[in-house]
Short mmCIF file of C-alpha atoms and ligand atoms in Angstrom, two decimals:
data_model
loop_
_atom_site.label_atom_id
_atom_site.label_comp_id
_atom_site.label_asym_id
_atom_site.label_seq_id
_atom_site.Cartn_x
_atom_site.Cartn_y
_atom_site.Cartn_z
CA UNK A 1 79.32 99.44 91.74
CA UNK A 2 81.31 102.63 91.08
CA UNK A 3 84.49 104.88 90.67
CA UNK A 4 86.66 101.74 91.85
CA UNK A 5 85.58 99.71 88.80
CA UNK A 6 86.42 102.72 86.18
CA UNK A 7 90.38 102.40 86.94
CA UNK A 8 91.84 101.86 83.64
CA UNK A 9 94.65 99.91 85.20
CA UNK A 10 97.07 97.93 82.78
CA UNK A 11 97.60 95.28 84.96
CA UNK A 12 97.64 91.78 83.48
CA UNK A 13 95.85 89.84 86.18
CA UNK A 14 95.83 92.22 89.84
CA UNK A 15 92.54 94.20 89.35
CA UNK A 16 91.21 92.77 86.57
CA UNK A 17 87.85 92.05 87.94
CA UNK A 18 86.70 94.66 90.38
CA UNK A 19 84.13 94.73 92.89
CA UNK A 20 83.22 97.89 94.42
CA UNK A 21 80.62 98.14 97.52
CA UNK A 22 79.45 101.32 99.60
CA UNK A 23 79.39 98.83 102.78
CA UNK A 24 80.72 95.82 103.97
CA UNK A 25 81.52 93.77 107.21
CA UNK A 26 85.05 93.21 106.20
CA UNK A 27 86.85 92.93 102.27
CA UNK A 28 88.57 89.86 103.67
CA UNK A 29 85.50 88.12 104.75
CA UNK A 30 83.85 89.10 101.07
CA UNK A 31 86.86 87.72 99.49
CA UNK A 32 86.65 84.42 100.92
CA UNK A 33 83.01 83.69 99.97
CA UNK A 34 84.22 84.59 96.34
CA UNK A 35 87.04 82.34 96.71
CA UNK A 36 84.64 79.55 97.81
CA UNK A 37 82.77 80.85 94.23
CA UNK A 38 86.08 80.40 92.24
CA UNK A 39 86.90 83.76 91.95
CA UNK A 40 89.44 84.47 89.36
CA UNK A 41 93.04 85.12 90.71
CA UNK A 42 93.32 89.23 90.70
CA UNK A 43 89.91 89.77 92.08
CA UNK A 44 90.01 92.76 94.01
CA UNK A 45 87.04 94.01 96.60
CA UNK A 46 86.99 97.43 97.72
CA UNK A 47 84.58 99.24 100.58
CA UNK A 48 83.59 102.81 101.51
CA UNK A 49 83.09 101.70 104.62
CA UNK A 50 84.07 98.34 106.84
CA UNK A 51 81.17 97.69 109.72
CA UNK A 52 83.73 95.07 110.53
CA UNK A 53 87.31 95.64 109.56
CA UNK A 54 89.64 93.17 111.24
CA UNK A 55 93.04 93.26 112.13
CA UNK A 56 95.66 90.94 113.40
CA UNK A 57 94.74 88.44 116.18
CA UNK A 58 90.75 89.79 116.08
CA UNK A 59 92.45 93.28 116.85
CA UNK A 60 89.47 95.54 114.89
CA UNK A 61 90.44 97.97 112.48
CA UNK A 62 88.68 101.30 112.34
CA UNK A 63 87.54 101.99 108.83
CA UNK A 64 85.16 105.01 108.21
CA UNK A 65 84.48 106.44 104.99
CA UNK A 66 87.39 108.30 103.42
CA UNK A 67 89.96 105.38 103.68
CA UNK A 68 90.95 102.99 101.01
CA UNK A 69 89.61 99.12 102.12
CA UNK A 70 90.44 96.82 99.83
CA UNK A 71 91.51 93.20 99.06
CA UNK A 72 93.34 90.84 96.49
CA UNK A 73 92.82 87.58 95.86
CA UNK A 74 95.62 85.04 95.09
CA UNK A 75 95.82 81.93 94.11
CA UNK A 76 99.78 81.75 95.09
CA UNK A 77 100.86 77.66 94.93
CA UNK A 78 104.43 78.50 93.56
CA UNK A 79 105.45 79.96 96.94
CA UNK A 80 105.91 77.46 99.59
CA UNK A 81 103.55 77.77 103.02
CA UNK A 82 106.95 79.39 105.08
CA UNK A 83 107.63 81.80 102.75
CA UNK A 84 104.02 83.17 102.78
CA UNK A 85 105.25 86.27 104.21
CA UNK A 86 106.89 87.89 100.70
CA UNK A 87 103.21 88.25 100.17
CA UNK A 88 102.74 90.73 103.04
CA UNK A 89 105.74 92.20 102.00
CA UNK A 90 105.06 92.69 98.21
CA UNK A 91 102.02 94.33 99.38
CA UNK A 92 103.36 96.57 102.48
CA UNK A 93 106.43 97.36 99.94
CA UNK A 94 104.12 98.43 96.78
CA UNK A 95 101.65 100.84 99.28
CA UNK A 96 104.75 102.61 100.55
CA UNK A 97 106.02 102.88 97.46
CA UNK A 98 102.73 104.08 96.24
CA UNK A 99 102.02 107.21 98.63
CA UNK A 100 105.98 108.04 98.80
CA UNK A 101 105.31 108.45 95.16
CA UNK A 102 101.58 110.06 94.91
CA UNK A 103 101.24 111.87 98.19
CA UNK A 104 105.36 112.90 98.14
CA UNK A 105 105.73 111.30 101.65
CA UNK A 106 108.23 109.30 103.69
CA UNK A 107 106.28 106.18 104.47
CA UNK A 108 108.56 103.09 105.94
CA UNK A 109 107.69 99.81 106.22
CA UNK A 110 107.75 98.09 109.72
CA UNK A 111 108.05 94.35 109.57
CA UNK A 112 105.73 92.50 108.71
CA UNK A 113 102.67 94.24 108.00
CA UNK A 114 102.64 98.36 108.99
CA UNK A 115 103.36 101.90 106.60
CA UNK A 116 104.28 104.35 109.34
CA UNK A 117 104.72 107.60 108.43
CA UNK A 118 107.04 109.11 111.03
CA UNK A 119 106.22 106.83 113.89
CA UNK A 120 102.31 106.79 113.22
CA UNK A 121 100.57 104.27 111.30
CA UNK A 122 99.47 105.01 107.81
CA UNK A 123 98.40 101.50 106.72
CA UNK A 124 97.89 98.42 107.75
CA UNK A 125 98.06 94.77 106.31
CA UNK A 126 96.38 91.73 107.17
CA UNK A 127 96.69 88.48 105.16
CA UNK A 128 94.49 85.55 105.59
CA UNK A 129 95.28 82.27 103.53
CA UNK A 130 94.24 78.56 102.85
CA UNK A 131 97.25 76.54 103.06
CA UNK A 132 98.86 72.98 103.62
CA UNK A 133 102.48 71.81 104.82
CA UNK A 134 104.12 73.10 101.17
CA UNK A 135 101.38 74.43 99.47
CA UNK A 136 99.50 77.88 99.45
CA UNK A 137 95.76 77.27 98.13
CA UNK A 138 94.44 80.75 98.37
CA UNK A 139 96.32 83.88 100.07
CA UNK A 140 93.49 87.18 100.74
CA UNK A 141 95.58 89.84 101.30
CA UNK A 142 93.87 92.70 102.84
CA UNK A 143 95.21 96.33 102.68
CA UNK A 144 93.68 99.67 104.68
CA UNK A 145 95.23 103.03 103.94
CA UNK A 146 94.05 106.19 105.91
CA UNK A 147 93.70 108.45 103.05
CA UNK A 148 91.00 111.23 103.54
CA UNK A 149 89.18 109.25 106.46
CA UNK A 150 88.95 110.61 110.22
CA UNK A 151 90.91 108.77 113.18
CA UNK A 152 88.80 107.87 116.17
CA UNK A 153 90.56 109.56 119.57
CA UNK A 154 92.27 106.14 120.53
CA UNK A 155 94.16 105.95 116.94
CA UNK A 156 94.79 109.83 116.63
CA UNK A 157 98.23 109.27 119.23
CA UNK A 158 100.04 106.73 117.12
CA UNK A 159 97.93 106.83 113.55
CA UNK A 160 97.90 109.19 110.45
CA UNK A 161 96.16 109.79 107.49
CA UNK A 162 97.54 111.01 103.84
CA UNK A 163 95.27 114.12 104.53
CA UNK A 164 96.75 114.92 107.85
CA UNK A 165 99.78 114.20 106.36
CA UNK A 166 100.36 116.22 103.42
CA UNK A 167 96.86 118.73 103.90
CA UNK A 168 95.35 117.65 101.28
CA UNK A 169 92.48 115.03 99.69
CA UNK A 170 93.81 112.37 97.65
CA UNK A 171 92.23 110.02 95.01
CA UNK A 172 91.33 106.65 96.29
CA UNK A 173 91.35 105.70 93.12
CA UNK A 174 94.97 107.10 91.75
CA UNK A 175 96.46 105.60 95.23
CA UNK A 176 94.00 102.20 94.16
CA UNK A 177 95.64 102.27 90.44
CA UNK A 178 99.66 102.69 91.86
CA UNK A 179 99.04 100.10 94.38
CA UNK A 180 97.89 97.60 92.22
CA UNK A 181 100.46 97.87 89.38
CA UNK A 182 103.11 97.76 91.96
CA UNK A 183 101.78 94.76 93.32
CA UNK A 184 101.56 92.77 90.44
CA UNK A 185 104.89 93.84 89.55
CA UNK A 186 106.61 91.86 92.75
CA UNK A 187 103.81 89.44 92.70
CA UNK A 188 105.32 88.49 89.43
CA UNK A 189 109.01 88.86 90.31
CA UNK A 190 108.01 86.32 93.28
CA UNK A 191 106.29 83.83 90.76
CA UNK A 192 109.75 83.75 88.86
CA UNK A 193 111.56 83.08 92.37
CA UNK A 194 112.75 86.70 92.02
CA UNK A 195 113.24 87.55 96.33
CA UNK A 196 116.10 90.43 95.76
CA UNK A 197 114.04 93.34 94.91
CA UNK A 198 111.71 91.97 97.34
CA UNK A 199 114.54 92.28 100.19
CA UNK A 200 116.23 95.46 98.48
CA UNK A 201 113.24 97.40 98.04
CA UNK A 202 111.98 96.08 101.61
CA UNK A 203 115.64 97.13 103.37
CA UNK A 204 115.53 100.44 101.50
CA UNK A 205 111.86 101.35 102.97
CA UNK A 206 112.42 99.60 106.45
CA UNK A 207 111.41 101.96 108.96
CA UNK A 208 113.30 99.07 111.43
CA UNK A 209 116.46 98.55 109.44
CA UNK A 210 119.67 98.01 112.01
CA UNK A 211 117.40 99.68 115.14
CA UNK A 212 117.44 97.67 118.38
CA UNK A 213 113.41 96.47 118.43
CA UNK A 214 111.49 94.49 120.86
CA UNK A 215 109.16 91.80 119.29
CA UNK A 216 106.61 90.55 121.51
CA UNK A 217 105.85 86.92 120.06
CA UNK A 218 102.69 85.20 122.00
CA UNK A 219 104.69 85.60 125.92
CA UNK A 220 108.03 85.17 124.53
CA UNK A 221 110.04 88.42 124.22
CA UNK A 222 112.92 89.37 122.03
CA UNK A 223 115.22 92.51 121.74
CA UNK A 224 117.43 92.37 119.38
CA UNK A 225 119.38 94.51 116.29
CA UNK A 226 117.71 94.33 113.07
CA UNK A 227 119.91 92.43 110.79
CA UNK A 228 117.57 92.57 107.42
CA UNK A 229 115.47 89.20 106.31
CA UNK A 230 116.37 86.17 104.75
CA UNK A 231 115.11 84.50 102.04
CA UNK A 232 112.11 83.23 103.47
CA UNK A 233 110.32 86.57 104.57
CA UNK A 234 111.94 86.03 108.39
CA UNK A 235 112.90 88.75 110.62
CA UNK A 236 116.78 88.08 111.73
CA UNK A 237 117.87 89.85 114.58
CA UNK A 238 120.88 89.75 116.49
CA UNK A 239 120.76 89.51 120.15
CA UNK A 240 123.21 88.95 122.99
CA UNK A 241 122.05 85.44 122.36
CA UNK A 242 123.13 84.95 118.92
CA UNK A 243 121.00 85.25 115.50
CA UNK A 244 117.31 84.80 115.89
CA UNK A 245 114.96 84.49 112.47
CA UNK A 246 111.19 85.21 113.76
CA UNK A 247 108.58 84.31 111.65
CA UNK A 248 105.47 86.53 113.01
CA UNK A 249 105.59 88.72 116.39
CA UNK A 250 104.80 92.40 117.34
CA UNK A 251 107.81 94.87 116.88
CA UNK A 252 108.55 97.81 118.66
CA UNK A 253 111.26 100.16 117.98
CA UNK A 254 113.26 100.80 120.93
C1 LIG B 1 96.65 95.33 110.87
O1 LIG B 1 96.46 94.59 112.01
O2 LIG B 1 97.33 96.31 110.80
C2 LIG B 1 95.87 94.80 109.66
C3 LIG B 1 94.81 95.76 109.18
C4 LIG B 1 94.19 95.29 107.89
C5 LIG B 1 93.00 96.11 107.49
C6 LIG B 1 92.49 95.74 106.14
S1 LIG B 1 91.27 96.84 105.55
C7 LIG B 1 90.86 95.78 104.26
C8 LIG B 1 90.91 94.36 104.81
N1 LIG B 1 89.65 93.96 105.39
C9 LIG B 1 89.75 93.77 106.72
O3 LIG B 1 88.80 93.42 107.47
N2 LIG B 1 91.01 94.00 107.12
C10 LIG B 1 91.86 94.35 106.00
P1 LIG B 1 97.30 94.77 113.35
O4 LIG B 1 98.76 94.77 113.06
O5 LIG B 1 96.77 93.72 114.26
O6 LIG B 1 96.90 96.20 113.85
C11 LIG B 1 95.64 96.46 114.42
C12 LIG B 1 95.78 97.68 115.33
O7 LIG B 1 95.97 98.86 114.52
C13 LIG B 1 94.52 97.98 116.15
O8 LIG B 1 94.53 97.25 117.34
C14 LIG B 1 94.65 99.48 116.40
O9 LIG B 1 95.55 99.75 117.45
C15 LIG B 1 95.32 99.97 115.13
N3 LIG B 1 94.32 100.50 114.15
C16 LIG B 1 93.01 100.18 114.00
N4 LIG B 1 92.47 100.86 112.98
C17 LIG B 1 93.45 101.66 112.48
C18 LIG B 1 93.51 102.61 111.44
N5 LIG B 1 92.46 102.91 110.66
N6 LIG B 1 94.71 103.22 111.21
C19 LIG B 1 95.80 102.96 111.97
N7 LIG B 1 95.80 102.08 112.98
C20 LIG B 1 94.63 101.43 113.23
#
């Protein structure tokens, strides 16, 4: 245990409990054995290092010391399974916010789960949930932010750092602190059935935002114009086609 546990946060609930490790396979995987513990809703894990980090689709994520690794757990049953995507975006909206602010960058948000800074990514979001038809049991939602860490040579092409970025070290644990209070902030707004900040700060950060994209989704392909999202967390884009709302897929701006 360390500097991660010492963040003075005034947070009601996000952060409360804090558990800090020099090494781990993966946050995520940590979170869900204390979720099978009854870890309080809040509970946040944090690594130096990931042996393990995981992406998307058992993509791995390269996480060296330097980086922030860390996790929330949720216990989210107000918000129905489909619209289990507001979480990703409460949490990709609150780290962009979060370095814009601390690090005086432009990060913007690329649906559903990237920061890019320019057209490199920054941050990456990967969240892992228990759910049935209309009910979300337990949400992890795992967040990893190149802060002060190195890139390996396949990420240095399209991946960036807040050090490479701005030339100089941040805290882990001031960009820790704003992340967290900015969470709980829309995690709250979302528990009240609040979406609109949720799709006005989201449009106002999108880094896709009326751009013709490509999603990839499993074989299928789409290009389309970015129309915004709807209420649900859905990408709507409009293609030759008509209106499409996507639900998960790969985008890439055209
Ligand atoms: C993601 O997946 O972007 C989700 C990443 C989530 C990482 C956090 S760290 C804390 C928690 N614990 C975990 O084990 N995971 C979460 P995806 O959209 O599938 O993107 C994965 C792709 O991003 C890889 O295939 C690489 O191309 C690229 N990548 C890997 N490491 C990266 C890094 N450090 N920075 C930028 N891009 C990276």
């Amino acid at each position: 245990m360390g500097k991660y546990t010492e963040l003075d946060l005034d947070t009601e609930i996000i952060g409360k409990r804090i558990f800090h490790f020099d090494e781990l396979s993966s946050t995520n995987n940590f979170s869900r054995e204390l979720v099978e513990k009854g870890a309080e809703e809040g509970t946040v894990v944090v690594a130096d290092e990931q042996t393990m980090g995981k992406g998307r689709k058992e993509r791995t994520w390269y996480s060296p010391r330097g980086g922030l690794w860390f996790s929330i757990i949720l216990y989210p049953n107000f918000i129905q399974t489909d619209r289990s995507i507001l979480l990703t975006m409460a949490a990709s909206i609150s780290t962009a916010e979060s370095i814009n602010a601390l690090a005086d960058v432009e990060g913007k948000i690329k649906w559903p789960n990237d920061v890019l800074i320019g057209k490199k990514k920054v941050c990456g979001i990967l969240t892992e949930m228990e759910a049935d038809v209309d009910e979300i049991h337990h949400a992890i939602i795992g967040i990893g932010l190149n802060v002060n860490n190195e890139l390996n040579q396949d990420l240095e092409e399209k991946a960036t750092t807040l050090l490479k970025e701005t030339g100089r070290n941040l805290s882990g644990e001031d960009v820790l602190r704003a992340i967290l209070g900015n969470f709980e902030d829309l995690y709250f707004r979302l528990k009240n059935r609040g979406t609109r900040q949720i799709k006005k700060r989201w449009s106002d950060l999108s880094a896709i935002h009326q751009k013709e994209v490509l999603v990839e989704k499993g074989s299928k392909k789409i290009q389309g114009k970015v129309e915004g999202i709807d209420d649900r967390g859905r990408l709507v884009l409009r293609s030759e086609a008509g209106e499409h709302s996507i639900m998960t897929g790969d985008v890439e701006i055209l």
